Tab-separated table of C-alpha atoms in Angstrom:
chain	number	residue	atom	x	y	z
A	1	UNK	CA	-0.124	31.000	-27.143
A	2	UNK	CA	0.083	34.253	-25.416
A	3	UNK	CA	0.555	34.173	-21.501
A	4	UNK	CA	-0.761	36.097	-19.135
A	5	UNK	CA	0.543	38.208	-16.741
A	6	UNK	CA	-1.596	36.545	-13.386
A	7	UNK	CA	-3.156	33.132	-12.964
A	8	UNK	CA	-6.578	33.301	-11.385
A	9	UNK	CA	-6.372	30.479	-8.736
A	10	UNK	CA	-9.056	29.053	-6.123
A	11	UNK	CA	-7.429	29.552	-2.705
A	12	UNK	CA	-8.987	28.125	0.532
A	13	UNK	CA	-10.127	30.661	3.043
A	14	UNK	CA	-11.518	28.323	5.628
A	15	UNK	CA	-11.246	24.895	5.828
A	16	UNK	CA	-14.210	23.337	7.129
A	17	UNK	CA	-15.562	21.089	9.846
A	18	UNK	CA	-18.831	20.401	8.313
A	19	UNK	CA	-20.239	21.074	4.812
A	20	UNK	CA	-17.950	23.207	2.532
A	21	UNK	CA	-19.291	26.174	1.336
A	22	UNK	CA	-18.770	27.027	-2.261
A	23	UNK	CA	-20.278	30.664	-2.467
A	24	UNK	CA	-18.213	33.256	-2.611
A	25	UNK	CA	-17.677	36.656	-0.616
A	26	UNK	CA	-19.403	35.067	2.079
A	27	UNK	CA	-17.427	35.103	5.503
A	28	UNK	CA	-17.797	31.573	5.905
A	29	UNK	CA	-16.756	30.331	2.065
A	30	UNK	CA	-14.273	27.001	1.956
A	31	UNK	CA	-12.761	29.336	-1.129
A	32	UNK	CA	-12.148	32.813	-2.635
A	33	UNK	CA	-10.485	33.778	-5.509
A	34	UNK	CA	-7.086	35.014	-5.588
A	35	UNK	CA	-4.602	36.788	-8.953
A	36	UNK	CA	-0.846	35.369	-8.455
A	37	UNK	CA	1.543	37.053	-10.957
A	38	UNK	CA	3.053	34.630	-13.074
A	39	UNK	CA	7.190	34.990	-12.565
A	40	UNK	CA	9.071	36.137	-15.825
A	41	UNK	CA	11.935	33.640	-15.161
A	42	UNK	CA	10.938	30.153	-13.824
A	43	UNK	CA	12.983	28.890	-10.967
A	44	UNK	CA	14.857	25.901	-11.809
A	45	UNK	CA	12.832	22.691	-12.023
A	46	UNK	CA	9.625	23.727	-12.874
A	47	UNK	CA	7.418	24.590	-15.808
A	48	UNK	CA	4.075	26.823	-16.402
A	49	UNK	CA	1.754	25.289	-17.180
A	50	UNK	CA	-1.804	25.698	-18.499
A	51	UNK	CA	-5.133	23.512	-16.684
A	52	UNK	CA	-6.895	21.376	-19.342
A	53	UNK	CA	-8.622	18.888	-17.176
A	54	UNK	CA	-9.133	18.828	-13.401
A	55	UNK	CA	-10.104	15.394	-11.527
A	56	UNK	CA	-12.717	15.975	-8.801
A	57	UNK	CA	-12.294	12.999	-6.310
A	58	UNK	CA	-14.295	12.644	-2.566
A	59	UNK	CA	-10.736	12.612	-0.984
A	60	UNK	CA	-9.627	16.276	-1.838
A	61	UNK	CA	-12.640	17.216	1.060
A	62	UNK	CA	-10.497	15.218	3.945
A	63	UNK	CA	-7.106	17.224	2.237
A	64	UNK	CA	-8.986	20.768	4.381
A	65	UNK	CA	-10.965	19.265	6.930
A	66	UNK	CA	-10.328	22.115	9.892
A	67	UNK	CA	-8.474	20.414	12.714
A	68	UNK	CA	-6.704	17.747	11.241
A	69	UNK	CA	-4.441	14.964	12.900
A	70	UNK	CA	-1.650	15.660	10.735
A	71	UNK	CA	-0.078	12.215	11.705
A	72	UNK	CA	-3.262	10.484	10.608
A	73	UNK	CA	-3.508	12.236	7.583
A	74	UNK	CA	-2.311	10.261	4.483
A	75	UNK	CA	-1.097	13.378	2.819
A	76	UNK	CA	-0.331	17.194	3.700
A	77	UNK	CA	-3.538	18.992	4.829
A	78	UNK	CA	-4.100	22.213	2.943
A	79	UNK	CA	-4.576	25.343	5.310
A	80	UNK	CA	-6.149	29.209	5.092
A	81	UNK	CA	-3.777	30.839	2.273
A	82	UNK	CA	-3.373	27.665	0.020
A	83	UNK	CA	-4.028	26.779	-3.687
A	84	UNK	CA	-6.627	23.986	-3.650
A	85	UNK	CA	-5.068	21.293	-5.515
A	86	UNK	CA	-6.148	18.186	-7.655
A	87	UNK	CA	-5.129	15.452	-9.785
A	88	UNK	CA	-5.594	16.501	-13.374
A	89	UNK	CA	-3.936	16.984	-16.981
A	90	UNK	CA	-1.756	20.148	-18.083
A	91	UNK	CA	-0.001	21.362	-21.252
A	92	UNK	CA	3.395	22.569	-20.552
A	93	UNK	CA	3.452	26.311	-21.693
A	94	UNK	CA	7.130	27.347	-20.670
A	95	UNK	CA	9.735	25.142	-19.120
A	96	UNK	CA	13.124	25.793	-16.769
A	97	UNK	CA	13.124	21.738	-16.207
A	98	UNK	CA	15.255	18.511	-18.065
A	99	UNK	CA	12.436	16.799	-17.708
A	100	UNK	CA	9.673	18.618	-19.667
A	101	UNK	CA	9.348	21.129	-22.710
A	102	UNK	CA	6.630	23.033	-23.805
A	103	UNK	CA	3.673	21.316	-25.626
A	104	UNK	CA	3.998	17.945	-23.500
A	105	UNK	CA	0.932	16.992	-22.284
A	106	UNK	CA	1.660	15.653	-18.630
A	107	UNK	CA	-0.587	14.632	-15.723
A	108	UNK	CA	0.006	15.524	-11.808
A	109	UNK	CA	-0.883	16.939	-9.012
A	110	UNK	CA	-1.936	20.429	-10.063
A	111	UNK	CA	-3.857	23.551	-9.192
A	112	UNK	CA	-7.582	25.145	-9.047
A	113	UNK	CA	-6.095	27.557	-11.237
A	114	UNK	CA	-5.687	28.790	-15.016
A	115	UNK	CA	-2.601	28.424	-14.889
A	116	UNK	CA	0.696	27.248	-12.574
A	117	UNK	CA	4.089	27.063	-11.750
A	118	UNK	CA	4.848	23.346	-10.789
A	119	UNK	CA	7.562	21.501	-9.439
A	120	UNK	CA	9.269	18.473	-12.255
A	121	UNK	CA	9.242	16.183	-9.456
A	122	UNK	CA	6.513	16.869	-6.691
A	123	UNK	CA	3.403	18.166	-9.164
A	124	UNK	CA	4.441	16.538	-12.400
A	125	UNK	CA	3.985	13.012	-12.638
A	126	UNK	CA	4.133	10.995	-15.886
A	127	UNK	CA	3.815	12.634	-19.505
A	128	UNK	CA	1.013	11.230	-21.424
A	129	UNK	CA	2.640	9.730	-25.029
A	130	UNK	CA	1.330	11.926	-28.239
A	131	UNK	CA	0.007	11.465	-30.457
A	132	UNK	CA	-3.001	10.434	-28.425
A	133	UNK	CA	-4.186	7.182	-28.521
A	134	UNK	CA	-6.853	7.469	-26.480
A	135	UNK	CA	-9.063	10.719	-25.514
A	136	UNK	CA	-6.950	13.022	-22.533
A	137	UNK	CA	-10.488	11.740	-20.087
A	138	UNK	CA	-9.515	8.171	-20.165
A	139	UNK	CA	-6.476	9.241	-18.322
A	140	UNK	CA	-8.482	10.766	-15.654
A	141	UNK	CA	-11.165	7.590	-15.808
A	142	UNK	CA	-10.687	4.570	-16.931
A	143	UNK	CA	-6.425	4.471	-17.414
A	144	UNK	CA	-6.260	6.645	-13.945
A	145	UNK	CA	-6.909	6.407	-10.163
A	146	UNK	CA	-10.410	5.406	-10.751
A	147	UNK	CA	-9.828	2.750	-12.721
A	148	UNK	CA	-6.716	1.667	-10.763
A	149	UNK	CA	-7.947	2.098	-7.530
A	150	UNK	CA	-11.421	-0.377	-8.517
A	151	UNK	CA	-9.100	-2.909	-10.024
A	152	UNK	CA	-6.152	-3.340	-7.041
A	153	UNK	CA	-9.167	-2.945	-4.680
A	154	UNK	CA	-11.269	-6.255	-6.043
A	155	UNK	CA	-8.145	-8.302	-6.781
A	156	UNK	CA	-6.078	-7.927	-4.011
A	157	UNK	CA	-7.745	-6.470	-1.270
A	158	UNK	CA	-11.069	-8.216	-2.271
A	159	UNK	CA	-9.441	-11.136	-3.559
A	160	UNK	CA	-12.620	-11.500	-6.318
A	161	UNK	CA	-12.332	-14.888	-8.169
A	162	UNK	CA	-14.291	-16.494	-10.888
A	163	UNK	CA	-18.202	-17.210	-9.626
A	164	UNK	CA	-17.661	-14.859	-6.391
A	165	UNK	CA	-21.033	-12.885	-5.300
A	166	UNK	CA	-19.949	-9.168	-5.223
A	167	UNK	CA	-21.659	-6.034	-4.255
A	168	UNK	CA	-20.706	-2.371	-5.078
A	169	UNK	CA	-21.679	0.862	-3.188
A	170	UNK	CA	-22.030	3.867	-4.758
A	171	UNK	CA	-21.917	1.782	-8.265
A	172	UNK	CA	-22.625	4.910	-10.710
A	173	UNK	CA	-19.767	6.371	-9.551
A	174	UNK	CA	-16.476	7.027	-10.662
A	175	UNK	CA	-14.702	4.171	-8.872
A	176	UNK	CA	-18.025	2.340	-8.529
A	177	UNK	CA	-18.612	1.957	-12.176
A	178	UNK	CA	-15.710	0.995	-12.419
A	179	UNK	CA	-15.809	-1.947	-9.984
A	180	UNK	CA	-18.879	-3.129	-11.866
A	181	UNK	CA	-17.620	-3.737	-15.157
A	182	UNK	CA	-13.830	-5.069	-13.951
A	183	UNK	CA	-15.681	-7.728	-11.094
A	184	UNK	CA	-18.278	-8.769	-13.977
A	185	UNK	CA	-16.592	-8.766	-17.453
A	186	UNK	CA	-12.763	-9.351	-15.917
A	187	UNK	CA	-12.726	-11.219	-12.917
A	188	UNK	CA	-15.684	-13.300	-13.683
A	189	UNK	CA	-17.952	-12.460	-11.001
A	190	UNK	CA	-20.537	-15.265	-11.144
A	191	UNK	CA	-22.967	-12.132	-9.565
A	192	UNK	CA	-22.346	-8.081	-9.149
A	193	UNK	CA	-24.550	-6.026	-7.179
A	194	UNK	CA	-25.128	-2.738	-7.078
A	195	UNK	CA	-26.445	0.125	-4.794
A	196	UNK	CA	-26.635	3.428	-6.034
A	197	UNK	CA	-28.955	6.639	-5.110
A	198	UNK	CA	-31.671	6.997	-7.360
A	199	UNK	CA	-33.609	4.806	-9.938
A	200	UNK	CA	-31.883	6.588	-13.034
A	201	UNK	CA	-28.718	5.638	-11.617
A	202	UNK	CA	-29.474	2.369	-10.436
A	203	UNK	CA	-30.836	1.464	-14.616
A	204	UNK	CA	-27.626	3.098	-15.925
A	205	UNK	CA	-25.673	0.250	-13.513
A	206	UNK	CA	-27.967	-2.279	-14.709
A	207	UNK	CA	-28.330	-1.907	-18.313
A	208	UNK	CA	-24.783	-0.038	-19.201
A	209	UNK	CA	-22.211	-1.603	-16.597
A	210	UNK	CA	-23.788	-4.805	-16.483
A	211	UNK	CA	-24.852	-5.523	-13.197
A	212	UNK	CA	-27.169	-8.209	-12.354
A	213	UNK	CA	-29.477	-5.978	-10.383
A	214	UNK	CA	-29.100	-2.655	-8.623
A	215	UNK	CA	-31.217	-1.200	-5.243
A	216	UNK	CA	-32.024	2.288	-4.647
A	217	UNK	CA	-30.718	2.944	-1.000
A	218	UNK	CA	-33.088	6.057	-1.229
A	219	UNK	CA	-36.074	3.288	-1.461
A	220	UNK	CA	-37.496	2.624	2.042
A	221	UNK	CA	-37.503	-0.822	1.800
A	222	UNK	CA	-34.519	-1.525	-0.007
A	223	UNK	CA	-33.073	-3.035	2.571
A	224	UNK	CA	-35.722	-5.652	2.615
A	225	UNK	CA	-35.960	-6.142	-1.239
A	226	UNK	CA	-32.071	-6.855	-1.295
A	227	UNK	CA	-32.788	-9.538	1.695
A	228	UNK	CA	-35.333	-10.959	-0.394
A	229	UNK	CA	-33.286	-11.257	-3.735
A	230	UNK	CA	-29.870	-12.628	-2.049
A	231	UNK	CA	-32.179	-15.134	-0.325
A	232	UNK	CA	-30.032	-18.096	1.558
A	233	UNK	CA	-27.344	-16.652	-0.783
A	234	UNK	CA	-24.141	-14.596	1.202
A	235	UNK	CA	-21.994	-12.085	-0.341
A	236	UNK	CA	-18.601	-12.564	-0.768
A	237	UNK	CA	-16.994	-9.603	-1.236
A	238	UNK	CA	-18.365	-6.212	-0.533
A	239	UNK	CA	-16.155	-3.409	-2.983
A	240	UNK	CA	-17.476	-0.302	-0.735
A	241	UNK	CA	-17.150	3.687	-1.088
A	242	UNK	CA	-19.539	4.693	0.920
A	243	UNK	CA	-19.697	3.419	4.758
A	244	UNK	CA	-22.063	4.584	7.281
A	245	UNK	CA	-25.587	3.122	7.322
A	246	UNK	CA	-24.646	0.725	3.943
A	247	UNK	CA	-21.831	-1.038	5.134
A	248	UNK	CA	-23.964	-1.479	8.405
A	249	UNK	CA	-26.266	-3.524	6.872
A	250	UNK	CA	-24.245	-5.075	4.351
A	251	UNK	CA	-22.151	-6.528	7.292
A	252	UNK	CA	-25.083	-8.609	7.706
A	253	UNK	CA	-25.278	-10.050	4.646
A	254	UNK	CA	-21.201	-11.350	4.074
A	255	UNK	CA	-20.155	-14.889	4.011
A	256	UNK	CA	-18.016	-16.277	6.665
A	257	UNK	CA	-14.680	-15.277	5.831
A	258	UNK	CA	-16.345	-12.453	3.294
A	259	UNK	CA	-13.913	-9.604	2.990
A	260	UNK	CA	-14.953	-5.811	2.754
A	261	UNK	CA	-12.723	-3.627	0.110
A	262	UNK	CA	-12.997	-0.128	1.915
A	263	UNK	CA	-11.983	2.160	-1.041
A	264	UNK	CA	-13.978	5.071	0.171
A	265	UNK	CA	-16.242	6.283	3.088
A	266	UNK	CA	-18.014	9.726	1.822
A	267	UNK	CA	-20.798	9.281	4.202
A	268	UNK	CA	-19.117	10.744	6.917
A	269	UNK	CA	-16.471	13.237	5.043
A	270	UNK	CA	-19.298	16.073	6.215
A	271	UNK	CA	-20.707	14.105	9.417
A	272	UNK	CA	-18.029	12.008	11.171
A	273	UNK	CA	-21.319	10.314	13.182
A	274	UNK	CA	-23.057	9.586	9.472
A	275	UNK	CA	-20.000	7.361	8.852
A	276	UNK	CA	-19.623	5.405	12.118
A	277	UNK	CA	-20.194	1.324	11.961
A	278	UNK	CA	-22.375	-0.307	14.442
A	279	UNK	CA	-21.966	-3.964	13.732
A	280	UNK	CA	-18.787	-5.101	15.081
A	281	UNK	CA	-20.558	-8.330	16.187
A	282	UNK	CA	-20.899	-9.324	12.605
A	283	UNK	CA	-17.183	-8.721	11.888
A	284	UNK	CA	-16.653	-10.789	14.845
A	285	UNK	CA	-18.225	-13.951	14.804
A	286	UNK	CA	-18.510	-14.010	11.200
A	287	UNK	CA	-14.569	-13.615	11.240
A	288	UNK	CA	-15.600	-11.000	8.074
A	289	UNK	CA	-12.003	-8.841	6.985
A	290	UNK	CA	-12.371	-4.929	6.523
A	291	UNK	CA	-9.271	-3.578	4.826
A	292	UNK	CA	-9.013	0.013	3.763
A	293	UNK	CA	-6.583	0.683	1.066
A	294	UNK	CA	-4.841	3.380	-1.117
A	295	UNK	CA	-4.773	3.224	-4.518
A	296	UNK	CA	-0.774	4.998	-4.134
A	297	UNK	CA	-0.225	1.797	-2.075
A	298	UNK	CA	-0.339	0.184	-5.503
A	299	UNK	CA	1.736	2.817	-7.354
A	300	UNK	CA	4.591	0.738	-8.271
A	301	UNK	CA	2.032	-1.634	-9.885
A	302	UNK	CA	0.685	0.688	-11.975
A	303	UNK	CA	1.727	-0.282	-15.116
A	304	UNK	CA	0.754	-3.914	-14.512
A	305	UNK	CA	-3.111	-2.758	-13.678
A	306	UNK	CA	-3.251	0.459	-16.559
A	307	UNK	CA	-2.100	-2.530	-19.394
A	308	UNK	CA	-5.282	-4.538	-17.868
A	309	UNK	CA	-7.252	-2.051	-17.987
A	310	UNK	CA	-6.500	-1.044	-21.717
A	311	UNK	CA	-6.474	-4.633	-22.708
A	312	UNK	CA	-9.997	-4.719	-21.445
A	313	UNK	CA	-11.079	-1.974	-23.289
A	314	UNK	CA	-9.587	-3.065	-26.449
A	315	UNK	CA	-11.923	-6.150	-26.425
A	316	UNK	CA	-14.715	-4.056	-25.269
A	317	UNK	CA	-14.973	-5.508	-21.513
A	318	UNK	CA	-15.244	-1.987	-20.426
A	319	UNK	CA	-17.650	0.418	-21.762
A	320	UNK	CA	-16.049	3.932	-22.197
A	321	UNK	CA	-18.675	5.610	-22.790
A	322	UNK	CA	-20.464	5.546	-19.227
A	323	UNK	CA	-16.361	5.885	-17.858
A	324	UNK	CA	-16.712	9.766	-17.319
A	325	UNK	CA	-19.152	12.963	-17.816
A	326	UNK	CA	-17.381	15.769	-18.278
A	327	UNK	CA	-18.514	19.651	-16.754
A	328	UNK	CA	-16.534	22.570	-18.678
A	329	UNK	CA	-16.261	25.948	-16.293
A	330	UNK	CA	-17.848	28.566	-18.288
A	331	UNK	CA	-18.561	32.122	-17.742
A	332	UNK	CA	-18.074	35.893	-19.387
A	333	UNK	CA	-14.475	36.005	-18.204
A	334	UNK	CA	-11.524	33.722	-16.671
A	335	UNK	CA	-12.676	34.270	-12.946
A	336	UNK	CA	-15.842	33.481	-13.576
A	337	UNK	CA	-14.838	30.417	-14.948
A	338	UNK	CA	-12.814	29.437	-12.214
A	339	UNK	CA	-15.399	30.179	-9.333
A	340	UNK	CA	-16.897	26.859	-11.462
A	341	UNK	CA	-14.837	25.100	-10.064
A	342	UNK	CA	-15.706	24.298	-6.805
A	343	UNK	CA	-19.263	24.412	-7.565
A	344	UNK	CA	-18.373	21.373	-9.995
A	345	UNK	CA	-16.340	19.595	-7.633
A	346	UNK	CA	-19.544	19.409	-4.874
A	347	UNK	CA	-21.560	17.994	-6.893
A	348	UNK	CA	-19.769	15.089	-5.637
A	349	UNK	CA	-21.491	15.140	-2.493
A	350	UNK	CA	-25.211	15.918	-3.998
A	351	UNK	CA	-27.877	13.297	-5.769
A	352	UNK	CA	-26.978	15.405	-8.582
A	353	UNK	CA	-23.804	14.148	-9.601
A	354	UNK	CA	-23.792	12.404	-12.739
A	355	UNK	CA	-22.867	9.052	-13.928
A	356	UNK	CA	-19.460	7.798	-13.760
A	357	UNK	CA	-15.920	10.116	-13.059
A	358	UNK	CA	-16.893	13.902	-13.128
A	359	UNK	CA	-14.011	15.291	-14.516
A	360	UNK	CA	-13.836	19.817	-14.796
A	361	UNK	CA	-12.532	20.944	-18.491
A	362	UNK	CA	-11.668	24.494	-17.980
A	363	UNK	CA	-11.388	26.583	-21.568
């Protein structure tokens, strides 16, 4: 494999307090492209390595929110001058580490970039075992945060049990799909509901995760349909990633004692008043628990939810197929590629992003 002499990266150039803009050469871009020459000798502890996959997740837009608390941040905000970073898959190219030689296939917390130089201990995570027994996606998906982060979020924080009413919010999703299939074909959900943005999406959760029905919050009267269909019926636990105007009305429909799993609120990651709750009364008197969670709160207990996870999909309870879609950066050179990147990555925050975990191959 012959190396380079620069990476191309994607470095941010302002960090937003609204929408991010992914155009470039603008003087108001989130990003622009930046050549870092790639050292000859690798300080020690760290390794080059090459991008295969990048994970594109809602919480990398809080990461450079302009005018962050930096106490109430749950990880370093990136600033002006910074590689945008991700959770993703690498190949180790060259190594000055113990830890890892060249060839390993290893997942971390890497770069918008071709290539890297990463710390063994803060960027590199785990190596993934080769030969593979599973395709490098399913890592990213189904095996990884995703899939971890829908599974700790309905058993403990939701406490789902056999016959429990549950609905899911943004259900086509990456962590949403997920939730479907592990609440119906794991837990035993006795009835999973889903809301999702269109009516393509809302079949796909029907007729390929399994759900027992799924609403349209794009429909006018969905609100009213879903009243209809739950009937005398209450909810018991609400797995949501969306907040705002959902969770609103969905605190109307929760048991006594219902609990909410608050895994994600993307409604307001562009509009802080697009995310804000309004029915406090409901939480009240209906003594209803809202518990936001990290799916790092659960990293110790990874292993224990992963051999779930692959247990399920050995006896096809989990349908990897509609897991992840998949968006390769292309383009007539390397920085063209790259400026893919972001472009991919807000989709996200669009009607346009497709089913399940959007994951960026870059080539």
């Amino acid at each position: 494999m012959s190396i380079p002499s620069v990476a191309t990266t994607i470095v941010i150039k302002n960090c937003p307090e609204k929408d991010t803009i992914c155009e470039f050469d603008r003087p108001d871009s989130t990003f622009t492209i930046k050549q870092i020459p790639i050292p000859e000798h690798l300080p020690e502890g760290t390794c080059l390595v090459k991008t295969l996959l990048l994970s594109n997740d809602p919480h990398q837009r809080l990461s450079i929110q302009k005018n962050q608390e930096i106490g109430r941040s749950y990880a370093a905000p990136l600033v002006p001058g910074d590689i945008m970073t991700s959770l993703g898959i690498v190949e180790i190219v060259k190594s000055n580490s113990k830890k890892y030689e060249p060839g390993q296939i290893v997942i971390g917390l890497i770069r918008w970039a071709d290539y890297a130089v990463l710390s063994d201990t803060a960027d590199l995570h785990q190596p993934i075992k080769q030969p593979l027994e599973y395709p490098l996606e399913y890592y990213l998906s189904i095996f990884g945060i995703t899939g971890l982060a829908a599974y700790f979020g309905l058993v403990d924080v939701g406490k789902v049990s056999k016959g429990s009413v549950v609905v899911v919010s943004a259900a086509s999703g990456a962590t949403g799909s997920m939730a479907v299939q592990i609440a119906k074909n794991i837990l035993g959900a006795g009835k999973v509901i889903g809301i999702s943005g269109s009516d393509s999406k809302c079949e796909f959760v029907m007729h390929e995760l399994g759900a027992d029905i799924c609403f349209n919050y794009h429909d006018p009267n969905w609100e009213t349909e879903f009243t209809q269909y739950i009937g005398t019926q209450f909810i018991d636990v609400f797995f949501d990633c969306v907040g705002g105007d959902i969770l609103n009305f969905l605190l109307t429909k929760i048991k006594k004692g219902g609990r909410v799993a608050v895994c994600g609120s993307i409604s307001g990651f562009n509009d802080k008043n697009s995310g804000k709750i309004g029915n406090w009364n409901e939480v009240i008197t209906n003594t209803i628990t809202l518990q936001g969670f990290l799916v790092f709160d659960y990293q110790d207990r990874f292993l224990e939810g992963a051999t779930v996870l692959v247990e399920a999909v050995k006896a096809g309870k989990l349908k990897t197929d509609a897991a992840f879609h998949v968006k390769t950066c292309v383009g007539n050179d390397i920085t063209e590629k790259i400026k893919q990147i972001p472009k991919i990555w807000k989709l996200l925050f669009t009607d346009y992003k497709p089913n399940g975990k959007l994951i960026t191959r870059i080539v």
